[in-house]
Structures are given as C-alpha cells and as structure tokens.
Amino acid sequence: MLDIKRIISLVTICITAIYLINILPMDSMDISIFFWKIGAINEPISRRERQHPNGLSVNIPDNFFVKFQHDEGFYLLSLNPKPRVASGVTVYLIKNKSQPDLQPQAFRIINGETIYYSVEELTEGSGGKETHFHAWKNYPNSYIYVSQAYQQEEFGSYNPDFQVGWSLIASAKIKSAK
C-alpha cells in the first residue's frame, strides 16, 4: 500500500513532467534523462537509433543523448560530461556535395564502407592541447560527417579518445527522408 508521502512524490513528478513537456522542446529520451538525474528512475530509457527528417540515421552511443537537432543532423552530448574534455559530438548529412573541404589523412574500411578521417592537433587551446577528429563517408552527391574535439585537462593526462566519433560514423546511414 502506498503511503501519502509516496503518492505526493509521484504526483509531483507527473506534474513536473507535464510542465516540462509543454514548455521545452523535449523528446522521450530527454524526459527519461531528467527523471534519471533527479533519481526518479534507475537508468534512462535507451533509444539507440535516431533518424533525422533529412534521412540521416545513427545509433546513439551509450551514455550519450541528442542535445539538439539542427537542419543537417544532430549534436550529441555525454550524460557524464567532464569539464573541458570532449563530451559533445556532431553528426551531419551534407547533401549536394560529394565530400568536405578537408583532405583525409587516412581511411579505414568499416562494415564494407570506406571512412576517411583526419586528426588535427592544435598546440594551444585555452587550457592546453586540443585535438579535433573529423571523419566522413561519401555517397553519390552527399556525405555523412562526424566531428569530435578533445581538450586536455589543465593538469591532467592527455589521451584523446575518439571512440564515440568512430562509433557514430560507423553506424550512420542514409535512409529515406521523413
């Protein structure tokens, strides 16, 4: 049997959810993360695949969520961001252009697709070394592009890890536009 405190708590959570749904551009994943952060649920609901209206489809890596959607793709953010360390990643579908204005340093074959990439090291960011990862795969008259940055903690170690960027570019596909 529910006690009065538990009932009041559940009603408060429901009213808060209704309020947030009506004033913020949130989807079910955002709401799930909100309830997880305030301790109302044990873990956020996982929604692995996300499709953009332009046809871009990606698998969202664990511990990441879509912070916002823009005209060409998504900006993903870590659920556990560390200050100054890469926690955001962008993924775009660029149409009417066959490749970005970057020169690839190398390429990898993943799932039968050629993925071009470059890693750019900047010697000085505002807090130390900064490294940018760019990866893309070409399609006829379009390409999918992923960008991720990593910046050194002020006095921390520096081991750039672009696993999330690699995961996104490997899973990204073009499906028919919504």
mmCIF file of C-alpha atoms in Angstrom:
data_model
loop_
_atom_site.group_PDB
_atom_site.id
_atom_site.type_symbol
_atom_site.label_atom_id
_atom_site.label_comp_id
_atom_site.label_asym_id
_atom_site.label_seq_id
_atom_site.Cartn_x
_atom_site.Cartn_y
_atom_site.Cartn_z
ATOM 1 C CA MET A 1 0.000 0.000 0.000
ATOM 2 C CA LEU A 2 1.271 3.438 -0.926
ATOM 3 C CA ASP A 3 1.746 5.919 1.853
ATOM 4 C CA ILE A 4 0.792 9.576 1.489
ATOM 5 C CA LYS A 5 4.419 10.766 1.006
ATOM 6 C CA ARG A 6 4.931 8.348 -1.881
ATOM 7 C CA ILE A 7 1.664 9.452 -3.527
ATOM 8 C CA ILE A 8 2.597 13.137 -3.207
ATOM 9 C CA SER A 9 6.037 12.399 -4.662
ATOM 10 C CA LEU A 10 4.578 10.561 -7.669
ATOM 11 C CA VAL A 11 2.004 13.303 -8.319
ATOM 12 C CA THR A 12 4.755 15.958 -8.126
ATOM 13 C CA ILE A 13 6.874 14.045 -10.635
ATOM 14 C CA CYS A 14 3.938 13.683 -13.036
ATOM 15 C CA ILE A 15 3.036 17.376 -12.800
ATOM 16 C CA THR A 16 6.686 18.314 -13.389
ATOM 17 C CA ALA A 17 6.853 16.044 -16.454
ATOM 18 C CA ILE A 18 3.672 17.524 -17.926
ATOM 19 C CA TYR A 19 5.001 21.032 -17.322
ATOM 20 C CA LEU A 20 8.354 20.256 -18.967
ATOM 21 C CA ILE A 21 6.780 18.535 -21.949
ATOM 22 C CA ASN A 22 4.665 21.613 -22.622
ATOM 23 C CA ILE A 23 7.359 24.305 -22.259
ATOM 24 C CA LEU A 24 10.531 22.639 -23.550
ATOM 25 C CA PRO A 25 11.310 21.021 -26.899
ATOM 26 C CA MET A 26 11.981 17.663 -25.241
ATOM 27 C CA ASP A 27 11.572 14.171 -26.588
ATOM 28 C CA SER A 28 11.074 10.989 -24.575
ATOM 29 C CA MET A 29 14.841 10.485 -24.195
ATOM 30 C CA ASP A 30 15.280 13.974 -22.730
ATOM 31 C CA ILE A 31 12.434 13.364 -20.276
ATOM 32 C CA SER A 32 13.916 9.999 -19.355
ATOM 33 C CA ILE A 33 17.277 11.639 -18.631
ATOM 34 C CA PHE A 34 15.563 14.292 -16.487
ATOM 35 C CA PHE A 35 13.877 11.634 -14.344
ATOM 36 C CA TRP A 36 17.141 9.667 -14.121
ATOM 37 C CA LYS A 37 19.085 12.778 -12.997
ATOM 38 C CA ILE A 38 16.585 13.560 -10.216
ATOM 39 C CA GLY A 39 16.614 9.922 -9.079
ATOM 40 C CA ALA A 40 13.036 9.075 -10.039
ATOM 41 C CA ILE A 41 14.131 6.165 -12.263
ATOM 42 C CA ASN A 42 17.177 3.906 -12.036
ATOM 43 C CA GLU A 43 18.506 4.492 -15.561
ATOM 44 C CA PRO A 44 17.469 6.457 -18.638
ATOM 45 C CA ILE A 45 15.479 4.724 -21.323
ATOM 46 C CA SER A 46 17.822 3.704 -24.116
ATOM 47 C CA ARG A 47 16.803 4.689 -27.594
ATOM 48 C CA ARG A 48 19.685 3.553 -29.724
ATOM 49 C CA GLU A 49 18.666 4.536 -33.254
ATOM 50 C CA ARG A 50 17.676 8.074 -34.137
ATOM 51 C CA GLN A 51 16.524 9.248 -37.569
ATOM 52 C CA HIS A 52 16.670 12.841 -38.754
ATOM 53 C CA PRO A 53 13.975 14.204 -41.113
ATOM 54 C CA ASN A 54 16.677 14.579 -43.814
ATOM 55 C CA GLY A 55 17.227 10.778 -43.848
ATOM 56 C CA LEU A 56 20.318 10.588 -41.615
ATOM 57 C CA SER A 57 20.108 7.638 -39.228
ATOM 58 C CA VAL A 58 22.588 6.993 -36.390
ATOM 59 C CA ASN A 59 22.909 4.722 -33.396
ATOM 60 C CA ILE A 60 23.294 6.817 -30.269
ATOM 61 C CA PRO A 61 26.256 5.557 -28.209
ATOM 62 C CA ASP A 62 25.740 4.529 -24.597
ATOM 63 C CA ASN A 63 25.944 7.449 -22.157
ATOM 64 C CA PHE A 64 25.123 9.978 -24.895
ATOM 65 C CA PHE A 65 21.886 11.700 -25.856
ATOM 66 C CA VAL A 66 20.770 14.074 -28.604
ATOM 67 C CA LYS A 67 21.089 17.534 -27.084
ATOM 68 C CA PHE A 68 19.585 19.197 -30.144
ATOM 69 C CA GLN A 69 18.732 18.564 -33.742
ATOM 70 C CA HIS A 70 19.689 21.046 -36.443
ATOM 71 C CA ASP A 71 18.953 21.237 -40.187
ATOM 72 C CA GLU A 72 21.647 18.759 -41.212
ATOM 73 C CA GLY A 73 21.984 16.412 -38.239
ATOM 74 C CA PHE A 74 22.471 16.094 -34.502
ATOM 75 C CA TYR A 75 24.599 17.403 -31.676
ATOM 76 C CA LEU A 76 25.147 14.693 -29.074
ATOM 77 C CA LEU A 77 26.241 15.294 -25.521
ATOM 78 C CA SER A 78 27.595 12.976 -22.867
ATOM 79 C CA LEU A 79 25.433 12.141 -19.854
ATOM 80 C CA ASN A 80 28.601 12.380 -17.765
ATOM 81 C CA PRO A 81 30.479 15.388 -19.135
ATOM 82 C CA LYS A 82 33.885 16.192 -17.715
ATOM 83 C CA PRO A 83 34.953 19.817 -17.759
ATOM 84 C CA ARG A 84 36.995 20.758 -20.830
ATOM 85 C CA VAL A 85 37.083 17.183 -22.140
ATOM 86 C CA ALA A 86 35.219 16.291 -25.286
ATOM 87 C CA SER A 87 31.668 15.484 -24.373
ATOM 88 C CA GLY A 88 29.926 16.767 -27.485
ATOM 89 C CA VAL A 89 29.916 15.236 -30.947
ATOM 90 C CA THR A 90 28.249 16.434 -34.143
ATOM 91 C CA VAL A 91 26.989 14.266 -36.978
ATOM 92 C CA TYR A 92 25.720 15.744 -40.264
ATOM 93 C CA LEU A 93 24.296 14.636 -43.575
ATOM 94 C CA ILE A 94 25.509 17.128 -46.168
ATOM 95 C CA LYS A 95 23.594 16.978 -49.433
ATOM 96 C CA ASN A 96 24.560 18.282 -52.890
ATOM 97 C CA LYS A 97 28.260 17.964 -52.152
ATOM 98 C CA SER A 98 30.374 14.844 -52.566
ATOM 99 C CA GLN A 99 32.906 15.419 -49.755
ATOM 100 C CA PRO A 100 34.016 18.032 -47.206
ATOM 101 C CA ASP A 101 36.710 20.621 -47.868
ATOM 102 C CA LEU A 102 39.167 18.566 -45.785
ATOM 103 C CA GLN A 103 41.961 16.369 -47.012
ATOM 104 C CA PRO A 104 41.868 12.903 -45.475
ATOM 105 C CA GLN A 105 44.994 11.747 -43.668
ATOM 106 C CA ALA A 106 43.958 8.130 -43.957
ATOM 107 C CA PHE A 107 40.967 5.844 -44.366
ATOM 108 C CA ARG A 108 39.517 2.733 -42.791
ATOM 109 C CA ILE A 109 37.144 0.139 -44.146
ATOM 110 C CA ILE A 110 34.365 -0.487 -41.611
ATOM 111 C CA ASN A 111 31.359 -2.667 -42.421
ATOM 112 C CA GLY A 112 32.406 -2.601 -46.070
ATOM 113 C CA GLU A 113 32.335 1.222 -46.237
ATOM 114 C CA THR A 114 35.333 3.494 -46.759
ATOM 115 C CA ILE A 115 35.604 6.039 -43.973
ATOM 116 C CA TYR A 116 38.031 8.903 -44.488
ATOM 117 C CA TYR A 117 39.391 10.733 -41.492
ATOM 118 C CA SER A 118 41.839 13.304 -40.238
ATOM 119 C CA VAL A 119 43.087 14.216 -36.788
ATOM 120 C CA GLU A 120 44.221 17.771 -36.234
ATOM 121 C CA GLU A 121 46.345 18.658 -33.221
ATOM 122 C CA LEU A 122 46.302 22.227 -32.035
ATOM 123 C CA THR A 123 49.198 23.146 -29.790
ATOM 124 C CA GLU A 124 47.366 25.666 -27.702
ATOM 125 C CA GLY A 125 43.785 25.732 -26.627
ATOM 126 C CA SER A 126 42.629 27.893 -23.746
ATOM 127 C CA GLY A 127 43.674 25.171 -21.304
ATOM 128 C CA GLY A 128 46.280 23.182 -23.206
ATOM 129 C CA LYS A 129 46.480 20.799 -26.138
ATOM 130 C CA GLU A 130 43.403 20.283 -28.225
ATOM 131 C CA THR A 131 42.770 17.601 -30.835
ATOM 132 C CA HIS A 132 39.993 17.530 -33.452
ATOM 133 C CA PHE A 133 38.721 14.363 -35.128
ATOM 134 C CA HIS A 134 36.933 14.566 -38.479
ATOM 135 C CA ALA A 135 35.504 11.520 -40.253
ATOM 136 C CA TRP A 136 33.248 11.149 -43.256
ATOM 137 C CA LYS A 137 31.913 8.677 -45.745
ATOM 138 C CA ASN A 138 30.913 9.622 -49.247
ATOM 139 C CA TYR A 139 27.699 8.826 -51.071
ATOM 140 C CA PRO A 140 26.638 9.933 -54.548
ATOM 141 C CA ASN A 141 26.151 13.705 -54.247
ATOM 142 C CA SER A 142 26.258 13.700 -50.408
ATOM 143 C CA TYR A 143 28.333 12.644 -47.420
ATOM 144 C CA ILE A 144 27.951 11.906 -43.707
ATOM 145 C CA TYR A 145 30.354 13.844 -41.489
ATOM 146 C CA VAL A 146 31.267 13.427 -37.800
ATOM 147 C CA SER A 147 33.291 15.886 -35.744
ATOM 148 C CA GLN A 148 34.597 15.461 -32.195
ATOM 149 C CA ALA A 149 37.093 17.526 -30.197
ATOM 150 C CA TYR A 150 39.170 16.607 -27.180
ATOM 151 C CA GLN A 151 40.916 19.104 -24.937
ATOM 152 C CA GLN A 152 43.470 18.394 -22.256
ATOM 153 C CA GLU A 153 42.543 18.984 -18.662
ATOM 154 C CA GLU A 154 44.675 21.747 -17.188
ATOM 155 C CA PHE A 155 46.983 19.404 -15.284
ATOM 156 C CA GLY A 156 45.651 16.045 -16.395
ATOM 157 C CA SER A 157 46.910 13.385 -18.731
ATOM 158 C CA TYR A 158 46.253 13.732 -22.437
ATOM 159 C CA ASN A 159 44.945 10.667 -24.219
ATOM 160 C CA PRO A 160 42.446 11.703 -26.901
ATOM 161 C CA ASP A 161 39.806 9.029 -27.372
ATOM 162 C CA PHE A 162 37.572 9.286 -30.414
ATOM 163 C CA GLN A 163 35.700 6.025 -29.881
ATOM 164 C CA VAL A 164 32.343 7.828 -29.867
ATOM 165 C CA GLY A 165 33.134 9.559 -33.176
ATOM 166 C CA TRP A 166 34.157 6.237 -34.732
ATOM 167 C CA SER A 167 31.015 4.571 -33.410
ATOM 168 C CA LEU A 168 28.795 7.281 -34.895
ATOM 169 C CA ILE A 169 30.393 7.305 -38.344
ATOM 170 C CA ALA A 170 30.329 3.501 -38.496
ATOM 171 C CA SER A 171 26.612 3.338 -37.641
ATOM 172 C CA ALA A 172 25.467 6.343 -39.683
ATOM 173 C CA LYS A 173 23.335 5.605 -42.727
ATOM 174 C CA ILE A 174 21.113 7.423 -45.152
ATOM 175 C CA LYS A 175 17.517 6.269 -45.093
ATOM 176 C CA SER A 176 14.630 7.834 -46.912
ATOM 177 C CA ALA A 177 13.773 11.280 -45.586
ATOM 178 C CA LYS A 178 10.748 11.586 -43.305
#
